[in-house]
Structures are given as structure tokens and as C-alpha cells.
Tab-separated table of C-alpha atoms in Angstrom:
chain	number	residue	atom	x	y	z
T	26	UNK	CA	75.417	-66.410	138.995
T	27	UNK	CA	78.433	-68.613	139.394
T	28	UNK	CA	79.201	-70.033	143.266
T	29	UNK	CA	82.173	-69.707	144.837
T	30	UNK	CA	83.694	-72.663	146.415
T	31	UNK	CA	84.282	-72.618	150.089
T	32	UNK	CA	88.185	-73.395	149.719
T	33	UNK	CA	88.666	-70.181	147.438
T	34	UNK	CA	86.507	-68.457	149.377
T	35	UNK	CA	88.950	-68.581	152.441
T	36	UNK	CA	92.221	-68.114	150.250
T	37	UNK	CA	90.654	-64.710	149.317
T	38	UNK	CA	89.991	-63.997	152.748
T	39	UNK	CA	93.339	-64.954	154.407
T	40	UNK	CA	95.111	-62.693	151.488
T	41	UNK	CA	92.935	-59.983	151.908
T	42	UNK	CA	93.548	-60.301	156.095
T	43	UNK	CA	97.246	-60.593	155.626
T	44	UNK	CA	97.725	-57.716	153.075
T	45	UNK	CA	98.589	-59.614	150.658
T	46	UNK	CA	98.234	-58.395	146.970
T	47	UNK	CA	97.559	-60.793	144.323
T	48	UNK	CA	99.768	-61.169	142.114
T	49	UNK	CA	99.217	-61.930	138.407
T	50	UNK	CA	102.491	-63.251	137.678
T	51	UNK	CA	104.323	-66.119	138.804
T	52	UNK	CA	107.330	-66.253	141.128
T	53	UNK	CA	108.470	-69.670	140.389
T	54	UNK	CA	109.974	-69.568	136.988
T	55	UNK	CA	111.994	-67.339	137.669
T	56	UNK	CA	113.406	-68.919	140.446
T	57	UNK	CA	114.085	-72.493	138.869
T	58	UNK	CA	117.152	-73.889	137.192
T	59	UNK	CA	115.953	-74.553	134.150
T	60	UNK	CA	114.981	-73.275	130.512
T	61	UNK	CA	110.990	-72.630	130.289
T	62	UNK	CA	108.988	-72.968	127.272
T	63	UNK	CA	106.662	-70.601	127.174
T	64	UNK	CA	103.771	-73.533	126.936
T	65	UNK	CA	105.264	-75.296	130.166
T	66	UNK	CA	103.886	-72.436	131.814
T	67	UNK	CA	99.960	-72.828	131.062
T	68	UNK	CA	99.276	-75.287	133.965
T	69	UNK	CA	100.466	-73.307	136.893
T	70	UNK	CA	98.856	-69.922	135.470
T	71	UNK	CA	95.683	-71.658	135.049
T	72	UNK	CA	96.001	-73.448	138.822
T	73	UNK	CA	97.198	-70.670	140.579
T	74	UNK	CA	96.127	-67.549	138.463
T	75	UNK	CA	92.703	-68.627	136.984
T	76	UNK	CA	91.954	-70.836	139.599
T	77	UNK	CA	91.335	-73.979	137.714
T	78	UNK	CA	91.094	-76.924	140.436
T	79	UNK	CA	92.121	-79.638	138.303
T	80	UNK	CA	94.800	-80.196	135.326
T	81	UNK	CA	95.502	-83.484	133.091
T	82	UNK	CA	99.216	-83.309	131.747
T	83	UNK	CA	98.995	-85.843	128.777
T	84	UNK	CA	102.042	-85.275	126.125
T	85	UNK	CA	104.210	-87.078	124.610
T	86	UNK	CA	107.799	-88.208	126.330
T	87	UNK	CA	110.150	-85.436	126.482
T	88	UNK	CA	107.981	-82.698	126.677
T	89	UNK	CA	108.127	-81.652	129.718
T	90	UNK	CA	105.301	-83.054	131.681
T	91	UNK	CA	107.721	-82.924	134.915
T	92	UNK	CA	108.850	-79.517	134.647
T	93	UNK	CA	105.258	-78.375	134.289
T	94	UNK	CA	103.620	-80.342	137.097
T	95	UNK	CA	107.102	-78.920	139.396
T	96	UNK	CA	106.148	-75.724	138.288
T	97	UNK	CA	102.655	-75.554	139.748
T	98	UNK	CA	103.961	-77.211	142.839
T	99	UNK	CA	106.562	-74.509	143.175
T	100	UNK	CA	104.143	-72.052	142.796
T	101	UNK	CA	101.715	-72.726	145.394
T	102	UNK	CA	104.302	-73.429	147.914
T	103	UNK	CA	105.888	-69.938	147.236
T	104	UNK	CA	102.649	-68.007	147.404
T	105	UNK	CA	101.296	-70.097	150.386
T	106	UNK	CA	103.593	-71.916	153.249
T	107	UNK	CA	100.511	-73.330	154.133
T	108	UNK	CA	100.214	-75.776	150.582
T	109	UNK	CA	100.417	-79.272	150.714
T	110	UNK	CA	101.617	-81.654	147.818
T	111	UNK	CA	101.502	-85.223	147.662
T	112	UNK	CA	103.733	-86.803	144.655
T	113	UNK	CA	102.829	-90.011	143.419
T	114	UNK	CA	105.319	-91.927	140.899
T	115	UNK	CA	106.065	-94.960	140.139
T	116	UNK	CA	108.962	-96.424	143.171
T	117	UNK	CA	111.673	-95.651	140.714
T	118	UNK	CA	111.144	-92.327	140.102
T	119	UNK	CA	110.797	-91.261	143.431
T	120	UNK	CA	114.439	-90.114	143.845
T	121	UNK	CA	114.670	-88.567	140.824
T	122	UNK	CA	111.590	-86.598	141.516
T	123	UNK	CA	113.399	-85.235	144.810
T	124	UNK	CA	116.296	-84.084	143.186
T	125	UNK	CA	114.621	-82.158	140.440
T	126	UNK	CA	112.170	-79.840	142.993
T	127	UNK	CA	115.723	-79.872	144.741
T	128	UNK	CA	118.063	-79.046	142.135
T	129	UNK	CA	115.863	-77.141	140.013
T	130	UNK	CA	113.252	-75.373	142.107
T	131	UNK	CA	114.690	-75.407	145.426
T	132	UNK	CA	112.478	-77.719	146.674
T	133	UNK	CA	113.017	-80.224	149.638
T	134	UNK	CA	110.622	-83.334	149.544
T	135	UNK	CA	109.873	-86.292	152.060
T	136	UNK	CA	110.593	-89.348	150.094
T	137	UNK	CA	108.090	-91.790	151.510
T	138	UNK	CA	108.696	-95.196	151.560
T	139	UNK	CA	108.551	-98.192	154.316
T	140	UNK	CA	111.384	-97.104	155.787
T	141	UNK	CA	110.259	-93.397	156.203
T	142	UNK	CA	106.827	-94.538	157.678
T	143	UNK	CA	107.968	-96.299	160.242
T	144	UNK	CA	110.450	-93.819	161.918
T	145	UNK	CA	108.198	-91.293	161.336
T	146	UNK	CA	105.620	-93.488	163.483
T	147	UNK	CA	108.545	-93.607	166.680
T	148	UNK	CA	109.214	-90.812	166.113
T	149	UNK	CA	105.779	-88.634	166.584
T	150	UNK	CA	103.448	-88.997	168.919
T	151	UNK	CA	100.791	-91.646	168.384
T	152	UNK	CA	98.130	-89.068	167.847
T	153	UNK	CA	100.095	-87.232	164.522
T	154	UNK	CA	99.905	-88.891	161.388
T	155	UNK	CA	103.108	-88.804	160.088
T	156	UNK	CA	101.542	-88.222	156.694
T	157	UNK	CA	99.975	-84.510	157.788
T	158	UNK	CA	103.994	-83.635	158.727
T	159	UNK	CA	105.497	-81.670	155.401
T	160	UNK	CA	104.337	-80.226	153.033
T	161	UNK	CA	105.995	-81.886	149.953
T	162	UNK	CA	105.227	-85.559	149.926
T	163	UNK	CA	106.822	-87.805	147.180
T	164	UNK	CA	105.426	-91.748	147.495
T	165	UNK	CA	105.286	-94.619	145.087
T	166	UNK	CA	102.257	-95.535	143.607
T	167	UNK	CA	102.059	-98.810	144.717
T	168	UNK	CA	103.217	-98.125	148.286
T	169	UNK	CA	99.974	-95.781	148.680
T	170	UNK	CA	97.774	-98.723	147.695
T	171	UNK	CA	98.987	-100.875	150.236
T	172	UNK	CA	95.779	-100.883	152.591
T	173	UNK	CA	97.798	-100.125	156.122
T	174	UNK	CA	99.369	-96.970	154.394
T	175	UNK	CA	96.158	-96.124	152.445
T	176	UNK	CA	94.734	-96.085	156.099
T	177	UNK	CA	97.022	-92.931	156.868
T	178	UNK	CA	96.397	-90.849	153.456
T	179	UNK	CA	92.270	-90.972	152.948
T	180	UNK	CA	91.278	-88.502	155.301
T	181	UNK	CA	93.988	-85.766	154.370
T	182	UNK	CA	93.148	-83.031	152.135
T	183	UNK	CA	96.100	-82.148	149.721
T	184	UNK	CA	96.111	-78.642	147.571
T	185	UNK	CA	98.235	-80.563	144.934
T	186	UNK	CA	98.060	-84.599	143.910
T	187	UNK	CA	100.588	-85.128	141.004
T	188	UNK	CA	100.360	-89.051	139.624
T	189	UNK	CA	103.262	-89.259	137.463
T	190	UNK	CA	102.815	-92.181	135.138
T	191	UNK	CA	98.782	-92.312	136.047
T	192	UNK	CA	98.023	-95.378	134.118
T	193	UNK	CA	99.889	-97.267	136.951
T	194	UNK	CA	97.209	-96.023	139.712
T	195	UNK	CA	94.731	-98.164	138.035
T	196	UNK	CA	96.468	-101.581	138.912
């Protein structure tokens, strides 16, 4: 007998409440601006159609290790509002990140940097973190390990953690 895990558990219970039909095909794809390889495809039907809870993208430059990882976000924001995402990158790529769920999948993100954390902060009231507003967070790597903004992140829960460039979370 294999368990169920309290997470899925609910998912299959809010689709079966709302009507919902599930759907073994993905809407994404076809959606995107871009030219899918049939392999860029595995890791958002095993996320979102097998139900596989974690993924390691690990190919060589060029292959489409972006694409793949925007993919599965796309996905599980168009099958669920309710998804949240949290991008980590290294600070340079954090722009380009944006514009490719933009331009390509439609996608609008909350680039957060120093700047964004403190208006966020006026502008909320003291009791929201302004980390649980949006549901498509992109942040440098480095600016998340900065104790005062870890602070704001370790008690979230996140449906989707990307680490682009992983091998600089370790520093």
C-alpha cells in the first residue's frame, strides 16, 4: 500500500469539488512562444501529470534547461491560480528570466531585489509579508541568503523552487 501525501490529497479534493476534470495533457506548450522538443517536455508531465514532487535539470548549456523549468512553472499556474513559484538565479539573470515567462509564456513575475522589498514593506501592512504577495517570484541567489531577507522566505511554502545555476546556492 503506497500513502498518499496530504498536499495531493487536497489537490484531488479541490478538483473533484470544483468539477474539474483532470486533464492528461498539458496546456502550456501550446500556449508558449517557442519551438518544443519533444524531451523539454518530460519535466512538467512528470510534475504535473505523474505527480513527481521533485525534478533535477542537469544538461549541458544550450539545451534547454530554461525552457523546461518555464514549462512546469507555466503549467501549474495555468491549471491552478492558486500555485506559487519562487525563481532563484544568479542577480544577473533575473531580468532575463522575467522576460522569457513574459515573452514566451505569458508570464508576469515580481523581480525581487532590495529595491522591491522595501516598497513592498510601505507599502503593505506590517502584518503581510511582502514575500506571500504573487505568485511568480524571481530573486537572486545571493539576495535570499542575506539573513534579514532569509527571515521573510523560511516559513513560506512554495509549489515550485527553480535554482537556476544551483551550484551558486552552496556559497
Amino acid at each position: 500500500m503506497t500513502g498518499v501525501t496530504r498536499r495531493a490529497w487536497m489537490v484531488a479534493l479541490l478538483d473533484a469539488l470544483s468539477g474539474e476534470q483532470r486533464c492528461d495533457l498539458l496546456s502550456a506548450p501550446a500556449a508558449a512562444a517557442i519551438d518544443i522538443l519533444p524531451y523539454q517536455l518530460e519535466p512538467a508531465v512528470a510534475m504535473t501529470i505523474r505527480g513527481v514532487p521533485r525534478v533535477l535539470l542537469a544538461d549541458a548549456v544550450g539545451l534547454g534547461k530554461t525552457i523546461q523549468a518555464a514549462l512546469v512553472i507555466a503549467e501549474l499556474l495555468a491549471r491552478r491560480a492558486s500555485q506559487r513559484a519562487l525563481v532563484l538565479t544568479p542577480s544577473g539573470l533575473r531580468d532575463q528570466w522575467a522576460g522569457e515567462l513574459r515573452d514566451r509564456f505569458g508570464l508576469e513575475a515580481i523581480v525581487a531585489d532590495a529595491a522591491w522589498l522595501r516598497a513592498a514593506r510601505s507599502n503593505l501592512p506590517a502584518s503581510v509579508n511582502p514575500w506571500s504577495v504573487g505568485n511568480l517570484i524571481i530573486a537572486s541567489i545571493d539576495f535570499v541568503k542575506r539573513p534579514d531577507v532569509f527571515r521573510g522566505l523560511e516559513h513560506l511554502s512554495w509549489d515550485i523552487v527553480v535554482i537556476d545555476e544551483a551550484h551558486a546556492a552552496s556559497t
